[in-house]
């Protein structure tokens, strides 16, 4: 991968998870993590020495692909059910927001009272007010060709589109800062790690 120097706000970024049987871990910040396994059907929240099983629905309907912390709650994105779900520290469901206007949500980041959600097959990027559930569509300088992975730093939100290998940059309020072509052969995901933007390359492994 390539490391790009950017500021990091710990615990505020979501990491995309592939729908594979092997386990994947999402760092949530505050020494917490979410472990996803069985093609996104099982989610274990490791929190302060406890292991909490989080359930968003029947296993055959569940495909958890991303997660983040919202205060003390864990927020999970279920790609199959097209839903954001908030879970309390004891594992009970606090609330959920249906995302039926998206075709296939792939990743999200939280920024204050808003969530930004990538719709990989809908070729759109949504900004969702998590208080009143109003939705707006964000636009870049070029059409979004397969928006798949998001990362949030202190100053901006970056989106990776798989169809054209572009990085689209936005202000935290959702205004476009333009885009650039990734130098990687087959970029597959973004994450904000230790003050830098980490880009994974599938082709070069």
PDB file of C-alpha atoms in Angstrom:
ATOM      1  CA  UNK A   1       0.000   0.000   0.000  1.00  0.00           C
ATOM      2  CA  UNK A   2       0.887   3.699  -0.091  1.00  0.00           C
ATOM      3  CA  UNK A   3       0.807   5.911   2.988  1.00  0.00           C
ATOM      4  CA  UNK A   4      -0.464   9.446   2.496  1.00  0.00           C
ATOM      5  CA  UNK A   5       0.130  11.906   5.316  1.00  0.00           C
ATOM      6  CA  UNK A   6      -3.183  13.014   6.836  1.00  0.00           C
ATOM      7  CA  UNK A   7      -4.381  13.789  10.385  1.00  0.00           C
ATOM      8  CA  UNK A   8      -6.313  11.118  12.245  1.00  0.00           C
ATOM      9  CA  UNK A   9      -9.156  11.336  14.720  1.00  0.00           C
ATOM     10  CA  UNK A  10      -8.940   8.043  16.610  1.00  0.00           C
ATOM     11  CA  UNK A  11     -12.020   5.878  16.711  1.00  0.00           C
ATOM     12  CA  UNK A  12     -14.034   7.854  14.172  1.00  0.00           C
ATOM     13  CA  UNK A  13     -13.361   5.889  10.998  1.00  0.00           C
ATOM     14  CA  UNK A  14     -15.044   2.762   9.749  1.00  0.00           C
ATOM     15  CA  UNK A  15     -13.145   0.036   7.990  1.00  0.00           C
ATOM     16  CA  UNK A  16     -14.652  -1.949   5.128  1.00  0.00           C
ATOM     17  CA  UNK A  17     -14.768  -5.724   5.568  1.00  0.00           C
ATOM     18  CA  UNK A  18     -14.768  -8.246   2.742  1.00  0.00           C
ATOM     19  CA  UNK A  19     -17.574 -10.809   2.620  1.00  0.00           C
ATOM     20  CA  UNK A  20     -15.329 -13.822   3.201  1.00  0.00           C
ATOM     21  CA  UNK A  21     -15.439 -16.643   5.719  1.00  0.00           C
ATOM     22  CA  UNK A  22     -12.152 -15.722   7.402  1.00  0.00           C
ATOM     23  CA  UNK A  23     -12.280 -13.405  10.414  1.00  0.00           C
ATOM     24  CA  UNK A  24     -11.676  -9.671   9.982  1.00  0.00           C
ATOM     25  CA  UNK A  25     -11.101  -7.199  12.799  1.00  0.00           C
ATOM     26  CA  UNK A  26     -12.263  -3.567  12.838  1.00  0.00           C
ATOM     27  CA  UNK A  27     -10.449  -1.243  15.222  1.00  0.00           C
ATOM     28  CA  UNK A  28     -13.074   0.931  16.889  1.00  0.00           C
ATOM     29  CA  UNK A  29     -10.791   3.030  19.089  1.00  0.00           C
ATOM     30  CA  UNK A  30     -10.770   3.232  22.895  1.00  0.00           C
ATOM     31  CA  UNK A  31      -9.083  -0.224  22.925  1.00  0.00           C
ATOM     32  CA  UNK A  32     -12.156  -1.809  21.356  1.00  0.00           C
ATOM     33  CA  UNK A  33     -12.603  -3.855  18.230  1.00  0.00           C
ATOM     34  CA  UNK A  34     -15.251  -5.725  16.280  1.00  0.00           C
ATOM     35  CA  UNK A  35     -14.455  -9.146  14.854  1.00  0.00           C
ATOM     36  CA  UNK A  36     -16.460 -10.206  11.794  1.00  0.00           C
ATOM     37  CA  UNK A  37     -16.541 -13.793  10.524  1.00  0.00           C
ATOM     38  CA  UNK A  38     -18.584 -16.235   8.441  1.00  0.00           C
ATOM     39  CA  UNK A  39     -19.111 -13.916   5.468  1.00  0.00           C
ATOM     40  CA  UNK A  40     -20.242 -11.073   7.721  1.00  0.00           C
ATOM     41  CA  UNK A  41     -22.862 -13.139   9.550  1.00  0.00           C
ATOM     42  CA  UNK A  42     -21.225 -13.058  12.994  1.00  0.00           C
ATOM     43  CA  UNK A  43     -20.014  -9.976  14.873  1.00  0.00           C
ATOM     44  CA  UNK A  44     -18.188 -10.062  18.212  1.00  0.00           C
ATOM     45  CA  UNK A  45     -17.584  -6.784  20.041  1.00  0.00           C
ATOM     46  CA  UNK A  46     -14.480  -6.885  22.234  1.00  0.00           C
ATOM     47  CA  UNK A  47     -14.982  -4.158  24.831  1.00  0.00           C
ATOM     48  CA  UNK A  48     -13.032  -3.657  28.071  1.00  0.00           C
ATOM     49  CA  UNK A  49     -12.355  -7.348  28.602  1.00  0.00           C
ATOM     50  CA  UNK A  50     -15.841  -8.481  27.590  1.00  0.00           C
ATOM     51  CA  UNK A  51     -16.921 -10.244  24.395  1.00  0.00           C
ATOM     52  CA  UNK A  52     -20.400  -9.259  23.218  1.00  0.00           C
ATOM     53  CA  UNK A  53     -22.230 -11.027  20.410  1.00  0.00           C
ATOM     54  CA  UNK A  54     -24.115  -8.528  18.234  1.00  0.00           C
ATOM     55  CA  UNK A  55     -27.047  -9.728  16.147  1.00  0.00           C
ATOM     56  CA  UNK A  56     -28.711  -7.651  13.428  1.00  0.00           C
ATOM     57  CA  UNK A  57     -31.051 -10.385  12.174  1.00  0.00           C
ATOM     58  CA  UNK A  58     -31.177 -13.955  10.938  1.00  0.00           C
ATOM     59  CA  UNK A  59     -27.749 -15.208   9.891  1.00  0.00           C
ATOM     60  CA  UNK A  60     -28.811 -15.833   6.291  1.00  0.00           C
ATOM     61  CA  UNK A  61     -29.980 -12.202   6.043  1.00  0.00           C
ATOM     62  CA  UNK A  62     -26.952 -10.599   7.699  1.00  0.00           C
ATOM     63  CA  UNK A  63     -23.824  -9.233   5.983  1.00  0.00           C
ATOM     64  CA  UNK A  64     -22.002  -6.850   8.321  1.00  0.00           C
ATOM     65  CA  UNK A  65     -19.328  -4.958   6.397  1.00  0.00           C
ATOM     66  CA  UNK A  66     -18.338  -1.928   8.511  1.00  0.00           C
ATOM     67  CA  UNK A  67     -18.525  -0.557  12.048  1.00  0.00           C
ATOM     68  CA  UNK A  68     -17.676   2.507  14.131  1.00  0.00           C
ATOM     69  CA  UNK A  69     -18.192   3.894  17.634  1.00  0.00           C
ATOM     70  CA  UNK A  70     -20.825   6.521  18.356  1.00  0.00           C
ATOM     71  CA  UNK A  71     -20.140   7.516  21.945  1.00  0.00           C
ATOM     72  CA  UNK A  72     -20.469   4.310  23.967  1.00  0.00           C
ATOM     73  CA  UNK A  73     -22.490   2.559  21.263  1.00  0.00           C
ATOM     74  CA  UNK A  74     -21.236   0.425  18.390  1.00  0.00           C
ATOM     75  CA  UNK A  75     -22.728   1.159  14.970  1.00  0.00           C
ATOM     76  CA  UNK A  76     -22.852  -1.648  12.399  1.00  0.00           C
ATOM     77  CA  UNK A  77     -23.562  -1.445   8.677  1.00  0.00           C
ATOM     78  CA  UNK A  78     -25.452  -4.462   7.357  1.00  0.00           C
ATOM     79  CA  UNK A  79     -25.036  -4.638   3.580  1.00  0.00           C
ATOM     80  CA  UNK A  80     -27.646  -7.350   3.017  1.00  0.00           C
ATOM     81  CA  UNK A  81     -30.390  -5.758   5.120  1.00  0.00           C
ATOM     82  CA  UNK A  82     -29.339  -2.234   4.065  1.00  0.00           C
ATOM     83  CA  UNK A  83     -29.405  -0.953   7.629  1.00  0.00           C
ATOM     84  CA  UNK A  84     -27.367   0.965  10.206  1.00  0.00           C
ATOM     85  CA  UNK A  85     -27.785  -0.435  13.720  1.00  0.00           C
ATOM     86  CA  UNK A  86     -26.723   1.063  17.072  1.00  0.00           C
ATOM     87  CA  UNK A  87     -25.890  -1.321  19.920  1.00  0.00           C
ATOM     88  CA  UNK A  88     -25.524  -0.423  23.604  1.00  0.00           C
ATOM     89  CA  UNK A  89     -22.507  -1.648  25.616  1.00  0.00           C
ATOM     90  CA  UNK A  90     -24.571  -4.593  26.911  1.00  0.00           C
ATOM     91  CA  UNK A  91     -25.241  -5.742  23.329  1.00  0.00           C
ATOM     92  CA  UNK A  92     -28.890  -4.745  23.129  1.00  0.00           C
ATOM     93  CA  UNK A  93     -30.151  -2.904  20.069  1.00  0.00           C
ATOM     94  CA  UNK A  94     -30.626   0.813  20.732  1.00  0.00           C
ATOM     95  CA  UNK A  95     -31.982   1.852  17.308  1.00  0.00           C
ATOM     96  CA  UNK A  96     -31.619   1.292  13.599  1.00  0.00           C
ATOM     97  CA  UNK A  97     -32.042   3.267  10.391  1.00  0.00           C
ATOM     98  CA  UNK A  98     -33.152   1.512   7.218  1.00  0.00           C
ATOM     99  CA  UNK A  99     -31.239   2.381   4.051  1.00  0.00           C
ATOM    100  CA  UNK A 100     -33.699   1.049   1.499  1.00  0.00           C
ATOM    101  CA  UNK A 101     -32.889   3.895  -0.908  1.00  0.00           C
ATOM    102  CA  UNK A 102     -29.400   2.368  -1.337  1.00  0.00           C
ATOM    103  CA  UNK A 103     -28.773  -0.624  -3.600  1.00  0.00           C
ATOM    104  CA  UNK A 104     -25.731  -2.045  -1.803  1.00  0.00           C
ATOM    105  CA  UNK A 105     -24.155  -0.049   1.031  1.00  0.00           C
ATOM    106  CA  UNK A 106     -20.483  -0.926   1.283  1.00  0.00           C
ATOM    107  CA  UNK A 107     -18.929   1.365   3.898  1.00  0.00           C
ATOM    108  CA  UNK A 108     -19.638   4.375   6.121  1.00  0.00           C
ATOM    109  CA  UNK A 109     -18.017   6.940   8.367  1.00  0.00           C
ATOM    110  CA  UNK A 110     -19.532   8.980  11.194  1.00  0.00           C
ATOM    111  CA  UNK A 111     -19.008  12.708  11.563  1.00  0.00           C
ATOM    112  CA  UNK A 112     -20.923  14.277  14.436  1.00  0.00           C
ATOM    113  CA  UNK A 113     -24.650  13.933  13.739  1.00  0.00           C
ATOM    114  CA  UNK A 114     -24.091  12.641  10.213  1.00  0.00           C
ATOM    115  CA  UNK A 115     -23.107   9.385   8.541  1.00  0.00           C
ATOM    116  CA  UNK A 116     -21.633   9.260   5.049  1.00  0.00           C
ATOM    117  CA  UNK A 117     -22.459   5.976   3.305  1.00  0.00           C
ATOM    118  CA  UNK A 118     -21.033   4.550   0.071  1.00  0.00           C
ATOM    119  CA  UNK A 119     -23.461   2.716  -2.241  1.00  0.00           C
ATOM    120  CA  UNK A 120     -21.213   0.554  -4.420  1.00  0.00           C
ATOM    121  CA  UNK A 121     -23.820  -0.642  -6.927  1.00  0.00           C
ATOM    122  CA  UNK A 122     -25.945   2.486  -6.795  1.00  0.00           C
ATOM    123  CA  UNK A 123     -22.860   4.592  -7.679  1.00  0.00           C
ATOM    124  CA  UNK A 124     -23.875   7.170  -5.095  1.00  0.00           C
ATOM    125  CA  UNK A 125     -22.660   8.661  -1.832  1.00  0.00           C
ATOM    126  CA  UNK A 126     -25.237   9.544   0.827  1.00  0.00           C
ATOM    127  CA  UNK A 127     -24.956  11.977   3.713  1.00  0.00           C
ATOM    128  CA  UNK A 128     -27.446  10.908   6.392  1.00  0.00           C
ATOM    129  CA  UNK A 129     -28.539  13.032   9.341  1.00  0.00           C
ATOM    130  CA  UNK A 130     -28.771  10.393  12.058  1.00  0.00           C
ATOM    131  CA  UNK A 131     -31.076  12.574  14.202  1.00  0.00           C
ATOM    132  CA  UNK A 132     -33.926  13.220  11.770  1.00  0.00           C
ATOM    133  CA  UNK A 133     -32.885  10.721   9.051  1.00  0.00           C
ATOM    134  CA  UNK A 134     -32.863  13.288   6.237  1.00  0.00           C
ATOM    135  CA  UNK A 135     -30.654  12.318   3.313  1.00  0.00           C
ATOM    136  CA  UNK A 136     -28.641  14.204   0.727  1.00  0.00           C
ATOM    137  CA  UNK A 137     -26.512  12.930  -2.151  1.00  0.00           C
ATOM    138  CA  UNK A 138     -22.905  14.076  -2.386  1.00  0.00           C
ATOM    139  CA  UNK A 139     -21.322  14.802  -5.764  1.00  0.00           C
ATOM    140  CA  UNK A 140     -17.689  14.900  -6.806  1.00  0.00           C
ATOM    141  CA  UNK A 141     -15.995  16.470  -9.831  1.00  0.00           C
ATOM    142  CA  UNK A 142     -16.560  13.188 -11.723  1.00  0.00           C
ATOM    143  CA  UNK A 143     -19.316  10.541 -11.497  1.00  0.00           C
ATOM    144  CA  UNK A 144     -18.852   7.995  -8.718  1.00  0.00           C
ATOM    145  CA  UNK A 145     -17.935   4.696 -10.389  1.00  0.00           C
ATOM    146  CA  UNK A 146     -18.355   1.984  -7.766  1.00  0.00           C
ATOM    147  CA  UNK A 147     -17.930   3.851  -4.455  1.00  0.00           C
ATOM    148  CA  UNK A 148     -16.667   1.186  -2.080  1.00  0.00           C
ATOM    149  CA  UNK A 149     -14.468   2.407   0.777  1.00  0.00           C
ATOM    150  CA  UNK A 150     -14.376   5.500   2.997  1.00  0.00           C
ATOM    151  CA  UNK A 151     -11.910   6.989   5.471  1.00  0.00           C
ATOM    152  CA  UNK A 152     -12.313  10.070   7.663  1.00  0.00           C
ATOM    153  CA  UNK A 153      -9.526  12.231   9.019  1.00  0.00           C
ATOM    154  CA  UNK A 154      -9.698  15.451  11.003  1.00  0.00           C
ATOM    155  CA  UNK A 155     -10.014  17.606   7.882  1.00  0.00           C
ATOM    156  CA  UNK A 156     -11.771  15.571   5.211  1.00  0.00           C
ATOM    157  CA  UNK A 157     -13.500  12.408   4.047  1.00  0.00           C
ATOM    158  CA  UNK A 158     -11.966  10.341   1.253  1.00  0.00           C
ATOM    159  CA  UNK A 159     -13.862   7.876  -0.942  1.00  0.00           C
ATOM    160  CA  UNK A 160     -12.346   5.164  -3.123  1.00  0.00           C
ATOM    161  CA  UNK A 161     -14.253   4.244  -6.293  1.00  0.00           C
ATOM    162  CA  UNK A 162     -13.267   0.829  -7.608  1.00  0.00           C
ATOM    163  CA  UNK A 163     -14.503   1.262 -11.181  1.00  0.00           C
ATOM    164  CA  UNK A 164     -11.950   3.937 -12.058  1.00  0.00           C
ATOM    165  CA  UNK A 165      -9.455   3.696  -9.157  1.00  0.00           C
ATOM    166  CA  UNK A 166     -10.135   7.273  -8.091  1.00  0.00           C
ATOM    167  CA  UNK A 167      -9.855   8.933  -4.683  1.00  0.00           C
ATOM    168  CA  UNK A 168     -12.621  11.497  -4.182  1.00  0.00           C
ATOM    169  CA  UNK A 169     -12.058  14.031  -1.411  1.00  0.00           C
ATOM    170  CA  UNK A 170     -14.790  15.895   0.489  1.00  0.00           C
ATOM    171  CA  UNK A 171     -14.924  18.381   3.324  1.00  0.00           C
ATOM    172  CA  UNK A 172     -16.464  17.117   6.550  1.00  0.00           C
ATOM    173  CA  UNK A 173     -19.621  18.990   5.541  1.00  0.00           C
ATOM    174  CA  UNK A 174     -19.809  17.028   2.294  1.00  0.00           C
ATOM    175  CA  UNK A 175     -18.496  19.546  -0.249  1.00  0.00           C
ATOM    176  CA  UNK A 176     -16.327  18.179  -3.032  1.00  0.00           C
ATOM    177  CA  UNK A 177     -12.592  18.866  -2.978  1.00  0.00           C
ATOM    178  CA  UNK A 178     -12.066  17.109  -6.309  1.00  0.00           C
ATOM    179  CA  UNK A 179     -10.589  13.715  -7.093  1.00  0.00           C
ATOM    180  CA  UNK A 180      -7.389  12.064  -8.239  1.00  0.00           C
ATOM    181  CA  UNK A 181      -6.430   8.754  -9.827  1.00  0.00           C
ATOM    182  CA  UNK A 182      -4.834   6.258  -7.451  1.00  0.00           C
ATOM    183  CA  UNK A 183      -1.312   5.202  -8.401  1.00  0.00           C
ATOM    184  CA  UNK A 184      -2.059   1.625  -7.305  1.00  0.00           C
ATOM    185  CA  UNK A 185      -2.853  -1.119  -9.800  1.00  0.00           C
ATOM    186  CA  UNK A 186      -5.927  -2.419  -7.996  1.00  0.00           C
ATOM    187  CA  UNK A 187      -6.792  -0.396  -4.859  1.00  0.00           C
ATOM    188  CA  UNK A 188      -9.242  -2.277  -2.690  1.00  0.00           C
ATOM    189  CA  UNK A 189      -9.841  -0.296   0.496  1.00  0.00           C
ATOM    190  CA  UNK A 190      -9.045   2.755   2.606  1.00  0.00           C
ATOM    191  CA  UNK A 191      -8.363   3.222   6.288  1.00  0.00           C
ATOM    192  CA  UNK A 192      -7.078   6.060   8.460  1.00  0.00           C
ATOM    193  CA  UNK A 193      -4.212   4.646  10.550  1.00  0.00           C
ATOM    194  CA  UNK A 194      -1.890   6.534  12.902  1.00  0.00           C
ATOM    195  CA  UNK A 195      -2.346   9.873  11.182  1.00  0.00           C
ATOM    196  CA  UNK A 196      -2.076   8.550   7.636  1.00  0.00           C
ATOM    197  CA  UNK A 197      -4.390   7.355   4.889  1.00  0.00           C
ATOM    198  CA  UNK A 198      -3.670   3.687   4.171  1.00  0.00           C
ATOM    199  CA  UNK A 199      -4.627   2.350   0.736  1.00  0.00           C
ATOM    200  CA  UNK A 200      -4.649  -1.409   0.210  1.00  0.00           C
ATOM    201  CA  UNK A 201      -3.661  -2.818  -3.195  1.00  0.00           C
ATOM    202  CA  UNK A 202      -5.264  -6.158  -4.140  1.00  0.00           C
ATOM    203  CA  UNK A 203      -2.982  -6.829  -7.117  1.00  0.00           C
ATOM    204  CA  UNK A 204       0.301  -6.310  -5.263  1.00  0.00           C
ATOM    205  CA  UNK A 205      -1.091  -7.875  -2.062  1.00  0.00           C
TER     206      UNK A 205
END
